[in-house]
Coordinates of N, CA and C in Angstrom, one line a residue:
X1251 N 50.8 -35.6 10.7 CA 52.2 -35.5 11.0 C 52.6 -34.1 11.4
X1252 N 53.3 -33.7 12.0 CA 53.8 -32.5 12.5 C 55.4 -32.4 12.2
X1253 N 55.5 -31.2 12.0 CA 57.2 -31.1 11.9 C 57.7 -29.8 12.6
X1254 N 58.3 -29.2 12.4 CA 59.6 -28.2 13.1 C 60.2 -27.6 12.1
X1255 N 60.3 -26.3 12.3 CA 61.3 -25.6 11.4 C 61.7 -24.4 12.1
X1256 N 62.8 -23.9 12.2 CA 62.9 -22.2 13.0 C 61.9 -21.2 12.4
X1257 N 62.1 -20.6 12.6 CA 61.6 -19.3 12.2 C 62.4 -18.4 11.3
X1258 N 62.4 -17.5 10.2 CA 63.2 -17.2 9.5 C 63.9 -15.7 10.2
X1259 N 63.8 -15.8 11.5 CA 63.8 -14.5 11.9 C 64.7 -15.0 12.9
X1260 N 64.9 -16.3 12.9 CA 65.9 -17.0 14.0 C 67.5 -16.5 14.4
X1261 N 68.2 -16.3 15.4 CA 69.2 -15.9 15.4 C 70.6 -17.1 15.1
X1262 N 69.7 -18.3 14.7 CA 70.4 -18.8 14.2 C 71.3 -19.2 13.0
X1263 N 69.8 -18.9 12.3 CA 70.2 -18.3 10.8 C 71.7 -16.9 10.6
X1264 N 71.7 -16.2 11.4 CA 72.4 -15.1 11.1 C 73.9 -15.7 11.8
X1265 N 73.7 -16.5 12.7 CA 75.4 -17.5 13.0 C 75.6 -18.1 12.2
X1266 N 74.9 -18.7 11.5 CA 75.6 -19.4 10.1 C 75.8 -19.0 9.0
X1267 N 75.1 -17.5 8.9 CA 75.9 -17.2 7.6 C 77.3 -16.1 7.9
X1268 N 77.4 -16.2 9.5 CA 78.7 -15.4 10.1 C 79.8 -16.7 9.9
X1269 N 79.3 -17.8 10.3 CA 80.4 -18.6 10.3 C 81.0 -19.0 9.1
X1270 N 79.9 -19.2 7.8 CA 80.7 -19.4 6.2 C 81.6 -18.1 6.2
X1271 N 81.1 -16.9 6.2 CA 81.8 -15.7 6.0 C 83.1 -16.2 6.6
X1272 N 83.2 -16.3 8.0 CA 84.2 -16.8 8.6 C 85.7 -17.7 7.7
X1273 N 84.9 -18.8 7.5 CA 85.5 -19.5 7.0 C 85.7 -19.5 5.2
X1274 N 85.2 -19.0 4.7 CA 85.4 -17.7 3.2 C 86.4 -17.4 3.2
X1275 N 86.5 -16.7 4.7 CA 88.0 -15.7 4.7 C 88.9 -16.2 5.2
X1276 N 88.9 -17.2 6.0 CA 90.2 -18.5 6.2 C 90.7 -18.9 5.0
X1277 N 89.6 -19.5 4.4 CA 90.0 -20.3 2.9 C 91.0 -19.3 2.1
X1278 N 90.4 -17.7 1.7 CA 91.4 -16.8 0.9 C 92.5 -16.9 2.1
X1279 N 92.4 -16.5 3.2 CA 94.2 -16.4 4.0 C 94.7 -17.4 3.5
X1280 N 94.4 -18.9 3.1 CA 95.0 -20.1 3.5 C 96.0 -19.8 1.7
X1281 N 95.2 -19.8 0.7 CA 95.6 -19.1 -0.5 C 96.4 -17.9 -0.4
X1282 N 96.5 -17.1 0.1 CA 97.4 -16.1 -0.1 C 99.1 -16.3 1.1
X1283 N 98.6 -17.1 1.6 CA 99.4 -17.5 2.6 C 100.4 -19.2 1.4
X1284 N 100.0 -19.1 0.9 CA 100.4 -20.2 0.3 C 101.3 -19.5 -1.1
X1285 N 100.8 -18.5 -1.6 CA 101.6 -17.5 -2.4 C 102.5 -16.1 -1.1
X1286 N 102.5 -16.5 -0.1 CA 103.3 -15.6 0.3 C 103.3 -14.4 0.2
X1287 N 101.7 -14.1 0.6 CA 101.3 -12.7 0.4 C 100.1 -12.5 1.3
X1288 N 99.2 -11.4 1.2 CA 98.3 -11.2 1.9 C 96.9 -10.8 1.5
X1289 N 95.3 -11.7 2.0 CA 94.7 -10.6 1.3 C 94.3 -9.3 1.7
X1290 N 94.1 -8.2 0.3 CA 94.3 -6.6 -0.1 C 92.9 -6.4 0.2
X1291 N 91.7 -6.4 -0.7 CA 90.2 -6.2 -0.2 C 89.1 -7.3 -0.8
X1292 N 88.3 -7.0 0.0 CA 87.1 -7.4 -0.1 C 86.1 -7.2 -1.5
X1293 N 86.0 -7.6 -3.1 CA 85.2 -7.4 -3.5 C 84.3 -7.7 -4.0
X1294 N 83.5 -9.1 -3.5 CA 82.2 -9.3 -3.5 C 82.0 -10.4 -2.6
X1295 N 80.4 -10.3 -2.2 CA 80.4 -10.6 -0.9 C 79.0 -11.6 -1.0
X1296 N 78.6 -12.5 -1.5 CA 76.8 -12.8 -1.8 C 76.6 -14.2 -0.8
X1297 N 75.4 -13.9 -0.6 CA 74.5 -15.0 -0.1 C 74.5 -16.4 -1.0
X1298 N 74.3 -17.3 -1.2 CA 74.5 -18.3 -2.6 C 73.0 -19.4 -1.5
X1299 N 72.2 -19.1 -0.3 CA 71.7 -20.0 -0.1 C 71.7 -20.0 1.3
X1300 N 70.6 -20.8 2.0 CA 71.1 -21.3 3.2 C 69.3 -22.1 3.4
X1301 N 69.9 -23.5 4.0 CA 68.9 -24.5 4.6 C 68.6 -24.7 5.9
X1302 N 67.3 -25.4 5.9 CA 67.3 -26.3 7.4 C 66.9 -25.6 8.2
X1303 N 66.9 -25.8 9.4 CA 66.5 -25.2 10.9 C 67.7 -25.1 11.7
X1304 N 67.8 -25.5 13.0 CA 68.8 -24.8 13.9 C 69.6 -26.1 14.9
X1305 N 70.8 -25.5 15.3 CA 71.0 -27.0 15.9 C 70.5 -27.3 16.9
X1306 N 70.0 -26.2 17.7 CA 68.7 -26.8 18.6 C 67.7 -25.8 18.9
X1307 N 66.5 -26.5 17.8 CA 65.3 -25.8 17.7 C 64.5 -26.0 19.1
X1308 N 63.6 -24.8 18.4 CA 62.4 -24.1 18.9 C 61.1 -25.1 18.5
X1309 N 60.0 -24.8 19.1 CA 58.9 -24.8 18.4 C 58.1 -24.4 17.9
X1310 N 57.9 -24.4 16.5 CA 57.7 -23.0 15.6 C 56.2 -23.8 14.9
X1311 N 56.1 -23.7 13.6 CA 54.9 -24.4 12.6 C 54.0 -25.1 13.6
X1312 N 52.7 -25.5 13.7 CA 52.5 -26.8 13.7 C 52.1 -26.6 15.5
X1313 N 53.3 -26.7 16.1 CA 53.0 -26.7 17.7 C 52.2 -26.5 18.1
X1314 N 51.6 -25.9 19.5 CA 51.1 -25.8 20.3 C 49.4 -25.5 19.3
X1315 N 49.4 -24.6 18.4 CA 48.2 -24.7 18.0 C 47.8 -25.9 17.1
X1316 N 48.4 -27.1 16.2 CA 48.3 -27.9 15.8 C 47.7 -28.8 17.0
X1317 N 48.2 -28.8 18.7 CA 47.5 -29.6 19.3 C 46.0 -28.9 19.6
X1318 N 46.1 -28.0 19.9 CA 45.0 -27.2 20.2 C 43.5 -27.9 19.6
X1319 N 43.9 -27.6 18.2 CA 42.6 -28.1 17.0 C 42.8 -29.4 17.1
X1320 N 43.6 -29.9 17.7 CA 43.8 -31.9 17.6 C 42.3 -32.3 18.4
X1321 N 42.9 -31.4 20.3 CA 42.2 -31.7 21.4 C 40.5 -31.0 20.8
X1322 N 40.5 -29.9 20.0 CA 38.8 -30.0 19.8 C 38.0 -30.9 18.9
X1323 N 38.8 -31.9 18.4 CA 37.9 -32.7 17.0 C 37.6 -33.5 18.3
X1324 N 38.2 -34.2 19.1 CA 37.9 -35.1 20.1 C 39.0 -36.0 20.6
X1325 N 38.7 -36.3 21.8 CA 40.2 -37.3 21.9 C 40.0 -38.4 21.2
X1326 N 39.3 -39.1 21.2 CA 38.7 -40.5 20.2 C 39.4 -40.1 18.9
X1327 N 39.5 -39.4 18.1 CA 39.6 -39.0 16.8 C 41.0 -38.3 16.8
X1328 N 41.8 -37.8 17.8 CA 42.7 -37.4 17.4 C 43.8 -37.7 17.7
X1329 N 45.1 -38.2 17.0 CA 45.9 -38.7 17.1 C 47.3 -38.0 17.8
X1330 N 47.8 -38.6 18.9 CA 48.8 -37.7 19.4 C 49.8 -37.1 18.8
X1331 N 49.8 -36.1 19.0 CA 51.0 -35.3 18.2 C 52.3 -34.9 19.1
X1332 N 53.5 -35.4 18.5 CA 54.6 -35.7 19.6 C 55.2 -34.0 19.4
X1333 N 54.9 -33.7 20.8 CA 55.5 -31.7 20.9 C 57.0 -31.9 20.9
X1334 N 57.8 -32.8 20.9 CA 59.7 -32.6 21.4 C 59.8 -31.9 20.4
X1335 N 60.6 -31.2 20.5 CA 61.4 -30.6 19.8 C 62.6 -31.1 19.0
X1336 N 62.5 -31.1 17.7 CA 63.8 -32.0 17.0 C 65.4 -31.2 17.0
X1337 N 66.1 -32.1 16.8 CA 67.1 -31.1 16.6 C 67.1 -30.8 15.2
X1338 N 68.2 -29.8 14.9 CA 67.8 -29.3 13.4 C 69.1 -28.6 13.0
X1339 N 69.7 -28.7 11.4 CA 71.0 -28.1 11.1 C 70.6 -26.7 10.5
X1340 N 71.2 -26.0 10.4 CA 71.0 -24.6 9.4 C 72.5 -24.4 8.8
X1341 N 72.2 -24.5 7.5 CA 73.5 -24.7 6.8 C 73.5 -23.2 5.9
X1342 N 74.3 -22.6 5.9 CA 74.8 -21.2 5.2 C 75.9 -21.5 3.6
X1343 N 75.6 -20.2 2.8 CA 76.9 -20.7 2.0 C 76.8 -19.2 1.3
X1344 N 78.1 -18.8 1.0 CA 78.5 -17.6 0.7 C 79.6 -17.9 -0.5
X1345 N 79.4 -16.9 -1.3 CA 80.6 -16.8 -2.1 C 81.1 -15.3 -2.3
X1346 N 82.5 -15.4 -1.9 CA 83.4 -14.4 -1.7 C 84.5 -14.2 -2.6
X1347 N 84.6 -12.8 -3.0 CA 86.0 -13.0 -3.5 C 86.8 -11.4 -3.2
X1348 N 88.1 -12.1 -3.3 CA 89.1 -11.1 -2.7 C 90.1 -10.7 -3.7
X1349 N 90.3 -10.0 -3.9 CA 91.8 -9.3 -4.1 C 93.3 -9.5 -2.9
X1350 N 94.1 -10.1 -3.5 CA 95.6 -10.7 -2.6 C 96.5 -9.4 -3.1
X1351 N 97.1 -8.9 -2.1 CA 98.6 -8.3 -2.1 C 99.7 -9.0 -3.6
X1352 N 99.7 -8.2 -4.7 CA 100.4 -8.8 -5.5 C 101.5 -9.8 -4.8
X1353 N 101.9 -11.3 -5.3 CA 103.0 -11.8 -4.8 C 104.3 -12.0 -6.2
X1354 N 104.9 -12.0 -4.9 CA 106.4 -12.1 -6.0 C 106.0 -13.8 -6.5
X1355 N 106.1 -13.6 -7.5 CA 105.8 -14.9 -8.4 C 107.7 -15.3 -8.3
X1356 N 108.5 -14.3 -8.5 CA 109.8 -14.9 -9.0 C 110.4 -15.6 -8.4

């Protein structure tokens, strides 16, 4: 069997952990916006993880050299190995937290 994975060096990996950030800081606006206030700063900022490959991979693991050693056992013996390229998600997750502009509670 052959599989697919990016590369950990992938520029894809680094859009998805822009995009949680992204959306981190939507989620506090949507909250401070909801108390009628603003958020004040930034004070912590972590990684919590990130899966998978990309939404449209490369071919990385496996490829071109996995057929390589296929084609020298023999063709008789070696079983085709399908080169397409899969598609692939890369999923990011961040945890953030902010400080909000005191709101008038009253």
């Amino acid at each position: 069997d052959s599989w697919w994975a990016l590369r950990p060096t992938s520029p894809h990996h680094a859009a998805a952990r822009r995009q949680a950030v992204q959306e981190a800081l939507q989620r506090a606006r949507e909250y401070a916006e909801a108390l009628d206030t603003r958020i004040d700063a930034l004070l912590e900022l972590s990684d919590t993880g990130s899966v998978g490959g990309a939404t449209f991979a490369t071919a990385t693991y496996g490829g071109a050299g996995a057929f390589r050693s296929a084609r020298a056992e023999g063709a008789a013996e070696a079983a085709p190995i399908d080169l397409e390229p899969v598609r692939q998600n890369v999923d990011a997750q961040v945890e953030a937290a902010f400080t909000l502009i005191p709101p008038n509670l009253g």
